[in-house]
Amino acid sequence: MRHDPTPLRPADDIMTTPEADAVLEDAAAAVAGLDALDTPTTTTRPRWRRAMATGLPLFVAMLLFLAVWQLVWASAITDEFKLPAPADVWHSFAKIVDDGQVWSILWTSISRAFLGFAIALIIATPLGLLVAKVRPVRAAIGPLLQGLQSLPSVAWVPAAVLWFGLTDATIYFVVLAGSIPSIANGLVSGIDQIPPILPRVGQVLGARGLTSARHILLPAALPGYLAGCKQGWAFSWRSLMAAEIIAAGPLLGFGLGAYLKQGSDFNDMPTVIAAIFLILVVGIGIELLVFRPVERRVLRARGLAGA
Amino acid sequence: MTSTIERADTGSRTGPPALTLRGVAKTFGHGSEAVTALRGIDLHVEPGEFVCLLGASGCGKSTLLNLVAGLDEPTAGDVTLGTARPSFMFQEAALLPWLTARRNVELPLQLAGLGRRERRQRADELLSLVRLKDQGDKRPHELSGGMRQRVSLARALAATTATTPQRATGGGFGRRSPGQDWEAENRPGMLLMDEPFAALDAITRDVLQGELLRVWEATGITILFVTHDVREAIRLAERVVLLSSRPGTVVREWRVGDGPITLHDEITGRLRQVITSHAA
């Protein structure tokens, strides 16, 4: 009898007659069969083929670019000091690698970008949560936050120089002004895109307030938040370069931006182009090495599009 | 496939009612804008009973379930629960896509403060109850719709029994130590099901209806099941309650066990009357 206090018997011993057993076995088989038929099938391409599919076209494109560059240079359409040969740029790059200067340049810029990005995360995350969940806050600063995203952070540089002088504070201010809006807006849109059923589920499962934020809201918003972080990184890197190029001074160290500025001051085109490439490579490299794998893992765990 | 599981002898049910609604009404909005969703609902559900609420659109089924779940307050009347906190099952499985099937089932246990080992063991027991013992490590997107809905069932079962800690019984489900007053310690909870099978294909729905009956038998849980499928209501429930629409009121009740063979036609007829009364 059901009302005997035996809340959960194993599926197979509810009934004891042979016919009943047969029926249960039948049900079990039906369920198992249905599961086997309905389970989504996944096909995975081998890793090397994926790498080939993404890597090869990129490699070919870069080769073509170099070939065209070499060709344009060889045809001598423009002056040498405007368009140096690829080999000259390479030599310029090899020079700072040889004397070890490249590591201190890269470290100066990358450590700044990371520190700035980390501070931006700490500020933007609670800010995004507030804007997403507290209606008056959203009405008050939501539009501003979105507007700030389209304000080029280089516009902050002159103001920051007047406020903080040629110090690291100027650099960090510009980096934060560039990346905080992106990260906060990413979190806001991540939260806005949560299917309404999930918070409801959290509620009926017994999640309230902060527990709900931790177990439902934040994990559900994670894809949007990560996209925001990725964009925030790009903005923080961009802003940093703008700040380093414009604000140069003895207190500021010698980063990638300063390296580029120096090349430009000396009319040294190979150095300028080498610096531009380095800035590009670091920006893309961090995205590929740090953000892409994290994002991929998160999206794949949720079965989201071809990640 | 039809269920051959015998209905429990309703006479043997003891204890306070699982749910009592007395003169429950719910109105949304104020003044001329006000919409009455429910009016004068009286309903008693015995512990362990399986009741289907049947009705067309606008009968306030979801409002009623929200009131029972405590997600909303009635405008008038009162709702008395005699079971542990009821849990919900929706039309969609609504699993958390970033958690494995097992972690989804564990979540309500975790929120209720159970320890890691205890909740894992309980989740595994519940997963094997819904025949998903070996699928615990899969993510929702790796499961079929029917499997997801069974994980959702396991999670709902976990949620409704999570409020009564199992520590005294050693964490075992159904392994009751002799002499223990189980009813007081661990009253089976209540499941509120809002058309849980409506989004599934016919074959899966049929199989899951059988599975739900089996789980109901095995757990002694009280089920309040909303549907607009007369056939489903008759197959599953011991009692079918027909609600009118706009506002929702109880039109009639049928006890399925002792009903006539033509019960399906009779209920369908009344449902049709309710619907046609809105034609104007």
Coordinates of C-alpha atoms in Angstrom, one line a residue:
Chain A
M1 CA 0.0 0.0 0.0
R2 CA 1.3 3.4 -0.9
H3 CA 0.6 4.9 2.4
D4 CA 2.8 2.6 4.2
P5 CA 5.8 4.8 4.9
T6 CA 8.1 3.6 2.2
P7 CA 8.7 6.7 0.3
L8 CA 11.0 5.5 -2.4
R9 CA 11.2 1.9 -3.3
P10 CA 13.4 0.9 -6.2
A11 CA 11.5 1.0 -9.4
D12 CA 11.3 -2.7 -9.8
D13 CA 9.6 -4.0 -6.7
I14 CA 6.4 -2.1 -6.4
M15 CA 4.3 -5.1 -7.6
T16 CA 5.1 -8.7 -7.0
T17 CA 2.9 -10.7 -9.3
P18 CA 4.6 -12.1 -12.4
E19 CA 2.2 -10.3 -14.7
A20 CA 2.9 -7.1 -13.0
D21 CA 6.6 -7.7 -13.2
A22 CA 6.3 -8.2 -16.9
V23 CA 4.4 -4.9 -17.2
L24 CA 7.1 -3.1 -15.3
E25 CA 9.9 -4.7 -17.3
D26 CA 8.0 -3.7 -20.4
A27 CA 7.8 -0.1 -19.1
A28 CA 11.5 -0.1 -18.3
A29 CA 12.3 -1.4 -21.7
A30 CA 10.1 1.2 -23.4
V31 CA 11.8 4.0 -21.4
A32 CA 15.2 2.7 -22.2
G33 CA 14.3 2.3 -25.9
L34 CA 12.9 5.8 -26.1
D35 CA 16.0 7.2 -24.4
A36 CA 18.2 5.5 -26.9
L37 CA 16.2 6.8 -29.8
D38 CA 15.8 10.3 -28.6
T39 CA 19.2 11.1 -27.1
P40 CA 20.8 13.8 -29.2
T41 CA 23.8 12.6 -31.2
T42 CA 26.9 14.7 -31.3
T43 CA 29.6 14.4 -33.8
T44 CA 33.0 15.8 -33.0
R45 CA 35.6 16.7 -35.5
P46 CA 39.1 15.7 -34.7
R47 CA 41.2 18.4 -33.1
W48 CA 43.8 18.6 -35.8
R49 CA 41.1 19.0 -38.5
R50 CA 39.5 21.8 -36.5
A51 CA 42.9 23.5 -36.2
M52 CA 43.5 23.1 -39.9
A53 CA 40.1 24.5 -40.7
T54 CA 40.7 27.7 -38.7
G55 CA 44.5 27.9 -38.9
L56 CA 45.2 27.3 -42.6
P57 CA 43.1 30.1 -44.1
L58 CA 44.6 32.6 -41.5
F59 CA 48.1 31.5 -42.5
V60 CA 47.4 31.8 -46.2
A61 CA 45.9 35.3 -45.7
M62 CA 48.9 36.5 -43.8
L63 CA 51.3 35.1 -46.4
L64 CA 49.3 36.9 -49.1
F65 CA 49.4 40.1 -47.1
L66 CA 53.2 39.9 -46.8
A67 CA 53.5 39.1 -50.5
V68 CA 51.4 42.2 -51.5
W69 CA 53.4 44.4 -49.1
Q70 CA 56.7 43.2 -50.5
L71 CA 55.4 43.8 -54.0
V72 CA 54.2 47.3 -53.3
W73 CA 57.5 48.1 -51.6
A74 CA 59.5 46.6 -54.6
S75 CA 57.5 48.7 -57.1
A76 CA 58.6 51.8 -55.2
I77 CA 55.3 53.6 -55.5
T78 CA 55.9 55.6 -52.3
D79 CA 58.9 56.8 -50.5
E80 CA 61.0 54.4 -48.5
F81 CA 60.4 56.3 -45.2
K82 CA 56.7 55.9 -45.7
L83 CA 56.6 52.3 -46.5
P84 CA 59.6 50.2 -45.3
A85 CA 60.3 46.7 -46.6
P86 CA 58.9 43.8 -44.5
A87 CA 62.5 42.8 -43.8
D88 CA 63.3 46.2 -42.3
V89 CA 60.4 46.0 -40.0
W90 CA 61.6 42.5 -39.0
H91 CA 65.1 43.9 -38.3
S92 CA 63.7 46.6 -36.2
F93 CA 61.8 44.1 -34.2
A94 CA 64.8 41.7 -34.0
K95 CA 66.9 44.6 -32.5
I96 CA 64.7 45.0 -29.4
V97 CA 64.5 41.3 -29.1
D98 CA 68.3 41.0 -29.2
D99 CA 68.9 43.6 -26.6
G100 CA 66.1 42.2 -24.4
Q101 CA 64.2 45.5 -24.4
V102 CA 61.1 43.9 -25.9
W103 CA 60.4 42.0 -22.6
S104 CA 60.4 45.2 -20.5
I105 CA 58.3 47.0 -23.1
L106 CA 55.7 44.1 -23.2
W107 CA 55.7 43.7 -19.4
T108 CA 55.1 47.4 -18.8
S109 CA 52.1 47.5 -21.1
I110 CA 50.6 44.0 -20.4
S111 CA 50.9 44.3 -16.6
R112 CA 49.2 47.7 -16.8
A113 CA 46.4 46.4 -19.0
F114 CA 45.9 43.4 -16.7
L115 CA 45.9 45.4 -13.5
G116 CA 43.6 47.9 -15.1
F117 CA 41.3 45.2 -16.3
A118 CA 41.2 43.5 -12.9
I119 CA 40.3 46.7 -11.2
A120 CA 37.6 47.3 -13.9
L121 CA 36.2 43.8 -13.2
I122 CA 36.0 44.5 -9.5
I123 CA 34.2 47.8 -10.1
A124 CA 32.0 46.9 -13.1
T125 CA 30.6 43.6 -11.7
P126 CA 28.7 45.0 -8.8
L127 CA 27.8 48.0 -10.9
G128 CA 26.3 45.8 -13.6
L129 CA 24.4 43.8 -11.0
L130 CA 23.0 47.0 -9.5
V131 CA 22.0 48.4 -12.9
A132 CA 20.4 45.1 -14.0
K133 CA 18.4 44.5 -10.8
V134 CA 17.6 47.8 -9.2
R135 CA 15.1 49.7 -11.3
P136 CA 15.9 53.3 -10.2
V137 CA 19.6 52.7 -10.6
R138 CA 19.0 51.4 -14.1
A139 CA 16.9 54.4 -15.0
A140 CA 19.5 56.8 -13.5
I141 CA 22.8 55.5 -14.9
G142 CA 21.8 52.8 -17.5
P143 CA 21.7 55.2 -20.5
L144 CA 24.9 56.9 -19.3
L145 CA 26.7 53.6 -19.0
Q146 CA 25.7 52.8 -22.6
G147 CA 26.6 56.2 -23.8
L148 CA 30.0 55.9 -22.2
Q149 CA 30.6 52.8 -24.2
S150 CA 30.6 54.7 -27.4
L151 CA 32.8 57.5 -26.1
P152 CA 36.3 56.9 -27.3
S153 CA 38.4 56.6 -24.2
V154 CA 41.2 58.6 -25.8
A155 CA 38.9 61.6 -25.2
W156 CA 39.7 61.1 -21.5
V157 CA 43.4 61.4 -21.9
P158 CA 43.7 65.3 -21.9
A159 CA 41.4 65.6 -18.9
A160 CA 43.3 62.8 -17.0
V161 CA 46.6 64.5 -17.7
L162 CA 45.3 67.7 -16.2
W163 CA 43.9 65.9 -13.2
F164 CA 46.6 63.5 -12.4
G165 CA 49.7 64.8 -14.3
L166 CA 51.9 62.4 -16.2
T167 CA 51.6 59.6 -13.7
D168 CA 50.3 56.0 -13.7
A169 CA 47.1 57.3 -12.3
T170 CA 46.4 58.9 -15.7
I171 CA 47.0 55.7 -17.5
Y172 CA 44.8 53.7 -15.1
F173 CA 42.0 56.2 -15.2
V174 CA 41.8 56.0 -19.0
V175 CA 41.9 52.2 -19.0
L176 CA 39.1 52.0 -16.4
A177 CA 37.0 54.6 -18.2
G178 CA 37.4 52.5 -21.3
S179 CA 36.6 49.0 -19.9
I180 CA 34.2 49.5 -17.0
P181 CA 31.2 50.4 -19.3
S182 CA 31.8 47.4 -21.5
I183 CA 32.0 44.9 -18.7
A184 CA 29.0 46.4 -16.8
N185 CA 26.9 46.5 -19.9
G186 CA 27.8 42.9 -20.8
L187 CA 26.6 41.8 -17.4
V188 CA 23.4 43.8 -17.7
S189 CA 22.6 42.3 -21.1
G190 CA 23.6 38.8 -19.8
I191 CA 21.1 39.2 -17.0
D192 CA 18.4 40.7 -19.3
Q193 CA 18.7 37.6 -21.5
I194 CA 18.1 35.0 -18.8
P195 CA 15.0 33.1 -19.7
P196 CA 12.4 34.2 -17.2
I197 CA 11.7 30.6 -16.3
L198 CA 15.1 30.2 -14.6
P199 CA 14.6 32.7 -11.8
R200 CA 11.2 31.2 -11.2
V201 CA 12.7 27.8 -11.0
G202 CA 15.2 29.1 -8.5
Q203 CA 12.3 30.5 -6.5
V204 CA 10.4 27.2 -6.3
L205 CA 13.5 25.3 -5.4
G206 CA 14.0 27.6 -2.4
A207 CA 16.6 30.1 -3.7
R208 CA 16.1 33.6 -2.3
G209 CA 18.0 36.9 -2.6
L210 CA 21.8 36.4 -2.6
T211 CA 21.5 32.6 -2.9
S212 CA 19.5 33.1 -6.0
A213 CA 22.1 35.5 -7.4
R214 CA 24.8 33.0 -6.7
H215 CA 23.1 29.8 -8.0
I216 CA 20.8 31.1 -10.7
L217 CA 21.4 34.7 -11.7
L218 CA 25.2 34.9 -12.1
P219 CA 25.7 31.5 -13.7
A220 CA 22.8 32.1 -16.1
A221 CA 24.3 35.5 -17.1
L222 CA 27.8 34.1 -17.5
P223 CA 27.8 34.0 -21.3
G224 CA 26.8 37.6 -21.6
Y225 CA 29.2 38.6 -18.8
L226 CA 32.1 36.8 -20.6
A227 CA 31.3 38.6 -23.8
G228 CA 31.4 41.8 -21.9
C229 CA 34.7 40.9 -20.3
K230 CA 36.1 40.1 -23.7
Q231 CA 35.0 43.5 -25.1
G232 CA 36.2 45.1 -21.8
W233 CA 39.7 43.7 -22.4
A234 CA 39.8 45.0 -25.9
F235 CA 38.7 48.4 -24.7
S236 CA 41.2 48.3 -21.8
W237 CA 44.0 47.5 -24.2
R238 CA 42.9 50.1 -26.7
S239 CA 42.6 52.8 -24.0
L240 CA 46.0 51.9 -22.6
M241 CA 47.7 52.3 -26.0
A242 CA 46.0 55.7 -26.5
A243 CA 47.1 56.8 -23.1
E244 CA 50.7 55.6 -23.6
I245 CA 51.0 57.2 -26.9
I246 CA 49.6 60.6 -25.9
A247 CA 50.9 60.8 -22.4
A248 CA 54.6 60.2 -22.4
G249 CA 56.9 61.1 -19.5
P250 CA 59.8 60.0 -17.4
L251 CA 57.4 58.8 -14.6
L252 CA 55.4 56.6 -17.0
G253 CA 57.8 53.8 -17.9
F254 CA 58.4 52.6 -21.4
G255 CA 55.6 50.6 -22.8
L256 CA 54.4 49.6 -26.3
G257 CA 52.8 53.0 -26.8
A258 CA 55.9 54.9 -25.8
Y259 CA 57.9 52.6 -28.1
L260 CA 55.6 53.5 -31.0
K261 CA 55.7 57.2 -30.1
Q262 CA 59.5 57.1 -30.0
G263 CA 59.7 55.5 -33.5
S264 CA 57.3 58.2 -34.8
D265 CA 59.4 61.0 -33.1
F266 CA 62.5 59.7 -34.8
N267 CA 60.8 59.3 -38.2
D268 CA 61.7 55.6 -37.8
M269 CA 58.9 53.9 -39.8
P270 CA 60.1 50.3 -39.4
T271 CA 59.9 50.8 -35.6
V272 CA 56.4 52.3 -35.9
I273 CA 55.1 49.4 -37.9
A274 CA 56.8 46.9 -35.7
A275 CA 55.1 48.5 -32.7
I276 CA 51.8 48.5 -34.4
F277 CA 52.2 44.8 -35.1
L278 CA 53.2 44.1 -31.5
I279 CA 50.2 45.9 -30.2
L280 CA 48.0 43.9 -32.5
V281 CA 49.6 40.6 -31.7
V282 CA 49.3 41.1 -27.9
G283 CA 45.7 42.2 -28.2
I284 CA 44.7 39.2 -30.3
G285 CA 47.0 36.9 -28.4
I286 CA 45.4 37.6 -25.0
E287 CA 42.0 37.1 -26.5
L288 CA 42.9 33.8 -28.1
L289 CA 44.9 32.5 -25.1
V290 CA 42.7 33.7 -22.3
F291 CA 39.2 34.7 -23.3
R292 CA 38.5 32.3 -26.1
P293 CA 39.2 29.1 -24.2
V294 CA 37.2 30.2 -21.2
E295 CA 34.3 31.3 -23.3
R296 CA 34.5 28.1 -25.3
R297 CA 34.3 26.0 -22.2
V298 CA 31.3 27.9 -20.8
L299 CA 29.4 27.8 -24.0
R300 CA 30.1 24.1 -24.7
A301 CA 29.0 23.1 -21.2
R302 CA 25.6 24.6 -22.1
G303 CA 25.4 23.1 -25.5
L304 CA 25.4 26.5 -27.1
A305 CA 26.1 27.2 -30.8
G306 CA 29.2 25.6 -32.4
A307 CA 31.5 26.9 -29.7
Chain B
M1 CA 0.6 1.2 -23.0
T2 CA -1.8 1.6 -20.2
S3 CA -1.1 1.7 -16.6
T4 CA -1.8 -1.4 -14.6
I5 CA -0.8 0.1 -11.3
E6 CA -3.7 -0.3 -8.9
R7 CA -5.0 2.9 -7.4
A8 CA -4.4 3.1 -3.7
D9 CA -7.3 2.5 -1.5
T10 CA -8.3 6.0 -0.8
G11 CA -10.1 5.0 2.4
S12 CA -6.8 4.1 4.1
R13 CA -5.5 7.7 3.9
T14 CA -4.9 9.2 7.2
G15 CA -3.6 12.4 8.6
P16 CA -4.5 16.0 7.8
P17 CA -5.5 17.0 4.3
A18 CA -2.5 17.7 2.1
L19 CA -4.2 20.8 0.8
T20 CA -7.3 22.7 1.7
L21 CA -8.6 25.7 -0.2
R22 CA -11.5 27.5 1.3
G23 CA -13.3 30.2 -0.7
V24 CA -10.2 31.2 -2.5
A25 CA -10.4 34.1 -4.9
K26 CA -7.8 36.0 -6.8
T27 CA -8.3 39.3 -8.5
F28 CA -5.6 41.0 -10.5
G29 CA -5.6 44.8 -10.8
H30 CA -8.0 47.3 -9.3
G31 CA -11.3 49.1 -10.1
S32 CA -12.7 48.7 -13.6
E33 CA -9.4 47.2 -14.8
A34 CA -9.7 44.3 -12.3
V35 CA -9.6 40.8 -13.7
T36 CA -11.0 38.0 -11.5
A37 CA -8.9 34.9 -12.2
L38 CA -10.4 32.7 -9.5
R39 CA -13.6 32.8 -7.5
G40 CA -14.9 30.8 -4.6
I41 CA -12.6 27.8 -5.0
D42 CA -13.1 25.1 -2.5
L43 CA -10.8 22.1 -2.8
H44 CA -9.6 19.4 -0.5
V45 CA -6.7 17.1 -1.4
E46 CA -5.9 14.1 0.7
P47 CA -2.3 13.2 1.4
G48 CA -1.0 11.0 -1.4
E49 CA -3.9 11.8 -3.7
F50 CA -3.5 12.4 -7.4
V51 CA -5.8 15.3 -8.5
C52 CA -6.1 16.7 -12.0
L53 CA -7.3 20.2 -12.6
L54 CA -8.9 20.3 -16.0
G55 CA -9.9 23.4 -17.8
A56 CA -9.7 25.5 -20.9
S57 CA -7.6 28.6 -21.3
G58 CA -8.3 31.3 -18.7
C59 CA -9.5 29.0 -16.0
G60 CA -6.8 30.3 -13.7
K61 CA -4.9 27.0 -13.4
S62 CA -1.5 28.6 -13.2
T63 CA -2.8 31.2 -10.7
L64 CA -4.2 28.4 -8.6
L65 CA -0.8 26.6 -8.6
N66 CA 1.0 29.8 -7.7
L67 CA -1.3 30.3 -4.7
V68 CA -0.7 26.8 -3.5
A69 CA 3.1 27.1 -4.0
G70 CA 3.0 30.3 -2.0
L71 CA 4.4 32.4 -4.9
D72 CA 1.3 34.5 -4.7
E73 CA -1.3 35.6 -2.2
P74 CA -5.1 35.0 -2.6
T75 CA -7.3 38.0 -2.6
A76 CA -9.8 36.2 -0.4
G77 CA -10.2 32.8 1.3
D78 CA -7.3 30.7 2.6
V79 CA -4.9 28.1 1.5
T80 CA -3.8 25.6 4.0
L81 CA -1.0 23.2 3.3
G82 CA -0.5 19.9 5.2
T83 CA 2.6 18.8 3.5
A84 CA 6.2 19.9 3.2
R85 CA 6.8 22.8 0.8
P86 CA 5.3 21.9 -2.6
S87 CA 7.5 21.9 -5.6
F88 CA 6.7 22.8 -9.2
M89 CA 7.1 21.1 -12.5
F90 CA 6.6 23.2 -15.6
Q91 CA 5.8 22.6 -19.2
E92 CA 9.5 23.0 -20.0
A93 CA 12.0 21.0 -18.0
A94 CA 13.7 24.3 -17.1
L95 CA 16.9 22.6 -16.0
L96 CA 19.8 24.8 -15.4
P97 CA 21.9 24.3 -18.5
W98 CA 25.3 24.8 -16.8
L99 CA 24.7 22.0 -14.4
T100 CA 24.8 18.3 -15.0
A101 CA 21.6 16.3 -14.5
R102 CA 22.8 15.2 -11.0
R103 CA 23.8 18.7 -9.9
N104 CA 20.4 19.9 -11.1
V105 CA 18.7 17.4 -8.8
E106 CA 21.1 18.3 -6.0
L107 CA 20.5 22.0 -6.2
P108 CA 17.3 22.1 -4.0
L109 CA 19.0 19.8 -1.5
Q110 CA 22.0 22.1 -1.4
L111 CA 19.7 25.1 -0.9
A112 CA 18.1 23.2 1.9
G113 CA 21.5 22.9 3.5
L114 CA 22.2 19.2 3.0
G115 CA 25.9 18.1 3.0
R116 CA 27.7 17.2 -0.1
R117 CA 27.7 13.4 0.3
E118 CA 24.2 13.3 1.5
R119 CA 22.8 15.2 -1.4
R120 CA 24.7 13.3 -3.9
Q121 CA 23.4 10.0 -2.6
R122 CA 19.9 11.3 -2.6
A123 CA 20.2 12.7 -6.1
D124 CA 21.5 9.4 -7.3
E125 CA 18.5 7.6 -5.7
L126 CA 16.1 10.0 -7.3
L127 CA 17.8 9.7 -10.7
S128 CA 17.5 5.9 -10.5
L129 CA 13.9 6.3 -9.5
V130 CA 13.3 8.1 -12.9
R131 CA 15.5 5.5 -14.6
L132 CA 18.4 7.9 -15.3
K133 CA 20.9 6.3 -13.0
D134 CA 23.7 6.4 -15.6
Q135 CA 22.9 9.8 -17.1
G136 CA 23.8 11.9 -14.0
D137 CA 26.9 13.3 -15.5
K138 CA 25.2 14.5 -18.7
R139 CA 24.3 18.1 -19.3
P140 CA 20.7 19.0 -20.2
H141 CA 21.5 19.6 -23.8
E142 CA 22.8 16.0 -24.1
L143 CA 19.5 14.6 -23.0
S144 CA 16.2 14.1 -24.9
G145 CA 13.1 16.1 -24.1
G146 CA 11.6 13.2 -22.2
M147 CA 14.8 12.6 -20.2
R148 CA 15.0 16.2 -19.3
Q149 CA 11.5 16.2 -18.1
R150 CA 12.4 13.1 -15.9
V151 CA 15.4 15.0 -14.5
S152 CA 13.0 17.8 -13.8
L153 CA 10.7 15.3 -12.0
A154 CA 13.6 14.1 -9.9
R155 CA 14.5 17.6 -9.1
A156 CA 10.9 18.5 -8.1
L157 CA 10.9 15.4 -5.8
A158 CA 14.1 16.5 -4.3
A159 CA 12.7 20.0 -3.7
T160 CA 9.5 18.9 -2.0
T161 CA 11.3 16.5 0.4
A162 CA 14.3 18.7 0.9
T163 CA 12.7 20.7 3.8
T164 CA 12.6 17.7 6.0
P165 CA 16.2 16.8 6.8
Q166 CA 17.2 13.2 6.5
R167 CA 20.0 13.1 9.0
A168 CA 18.1 11.1 11.6
T169 CA 17.5 8.3 9.1
G170 CA 21.0 8.2 7.8
G171 CA 20.2 9.9 4.6
G172 CA 18.5 6.8 3.1
F173 CA 15.4 7.2 1.1
G174 CA 12.9 4.5 1.9
R175 CA 15.2 2.8 4.2
R176 CA 13.3 3.6 7.3
S177 CA 14.6 2.5 10.6
P178 CA 12.0 0.4 12.5
G179 CA 9.8 2.1 15.0
Q180 CA 10.4 5.6 13.6
D181 CA 7.4 7.8 13.2
W182 CA 7.9 8.4 9.5
E183 CA 4.8 10.4 8.9
A184 CA 5.8 13.0 11.4
E185 CA 9.5 13.0 10.4
N186 CA 9.1 12.9 6.7
R187 CA 5.8 13.6 5.3
P188 CA 5.9 13.1 1.5
G189 CA 5.6 16.4 -0.2
M190 CA 3.4 17.7 -2.9
L191 CA 4.1 18.1 -6.6
L192 CA 2.4 20.9 -8.5
M193 CA 2.5 20.1 -12.2
D194 CA 1.6 22.7 -14.8
E195 CA 1.0 20.7 -18.0
P196 CA 4.3 19.0 -17.6
F197 CA 3.9 16.8 -20.7
A198 CA 2.2 19.2 -23.0
A199 CA 5.4 20.0 -25.0
L200 CA 6.4 16.4 -25.6
D201 CA 5.6 14.2 -28.5
A202 CA 2.8 11.7 -28.2
I203 CA 4.9 8.6 -27.7
T204 CA 7.1 10.2 -25.0
R205 CA 4.1 11.7 -23.3
D206 CA 2.4 8.2 -23.1
V207 CA 5.6 6.7 -21.6
L208 CA 6.1 9.5 -19.2
Q209 CA 2.5 9.3 -18.0
G210 CA 3.2 5.7 -17.0
E211 CA 6.4 6.7 -15.4
L212 CA 4.7 9.4 -13.4
L213 CA 2.2 6.9 -12.0
R214 CA 5.0 4.6 -11.1
V215 CA 6.9 7.3 -9.3
W216 CA 3.7 8.4 -7.5
E217 CA 3.1 4.9 -6.3
A218 CA 6.7 4.6 -5.2
T219 CA 6.9 7.9 -3.3
G220 CA 3.4 8.4 -1.8
I221 CA 3.6 12.0 -2.9
T222 CA 0.5 14.2 -3.4
I223 CA 0.1 15.4 -6.9
L224 CA -1.9 18.4 -8.2
F225 CA -1.7 18.1 -12.0
V226 CA -3.0 20.8 -14.4
T227 CA -3.9 19.7 -17.9
H228 CA -6.4 20.5 -20.7
D229 CA -6.3 16.9 -22.0
V230 CA -9.3 14.9 -20.8
R231 CA -7.7 11.6 -21.7
E232 CA -4.6 12.5 -19.7
A233 CA -6.6 13.6 -16.7
I234 CA -8.6 10.3 -16.7
R235 CA -5.5 8.2 -17.1
L236 CA -3.5 9.8 -14.4
A237 CA -5.8 11.1 -11.7
E238 CA -7.9 9.6 -9.0
R239 CA -10.1 12.7 -9.1
V240 CA -10.7 15.1 -11.9
V241 CA -11.8 18.7 -11.1
L242 CA -13.3 20.7 -13.9
L243 CA -12.7 24.4 -13.7
S244 CA -14.7 27.0 -15.6
S245 CA -13.0 29.9 -17.3
R246 CA -12.9 33.6 -16.5
P247 CA -13.3 33.5 -13.6
G248 CA -12.1 30.0 -12.6
T249 CA -14.6 28.2 -10.4
V250 CA -15.0 24.5 -9.7
V251 CA -17.7 23.2 -12.0
R252 CA -17.7 19.5 -11.1
E253 CA -15.6 16.7 -9.8
W254 CA -15.4 13.1 -10.8
R255 CA -13.8 10.3 -9.0
V256 CA -12.1 8.3 -11.7
G257 CA -12.0 4.9 -10.0
D258 CA -15.8 4.5 -9.7
G259 CA -16.8 6.6 -12.7
P260 CA -18.8 5.1 -15.5
I261 CA -17.1 3.8 -18.7
T262 CA -18.4 6.8 -20.5
L263 CA -16.5 9.1 -18.1
H264 CA -14.3 10.5 -20.9
D265 CA -17.3 11.6 -23.0
E266 CA -19.1 13.0 -20.0
I267 CA -16.2 15.1 -18.9
T268 CA -15.5 16.2 -22.5
G269 CA -19.2 17.2 -22.8
R270 CA -19.1 19.4 -19.7
L271 CA -15.8 20.9 -20.8
R272 CA -17.4 21.8 -24.1
Q273 CA -20.4 23.4 -22.3
V274 CA -17.9 25.5 -20.3
I275 CA -16.2 26.6 -23.5
T276 CA -19.3 27.3 -25.5
S277 CA -20.7 29.5 -22.8
H278 CA -17.9 31.9 -23.7
A279 CA -18.9 32.0 -27.4
A280 CA -20.7 35.3 -27.1

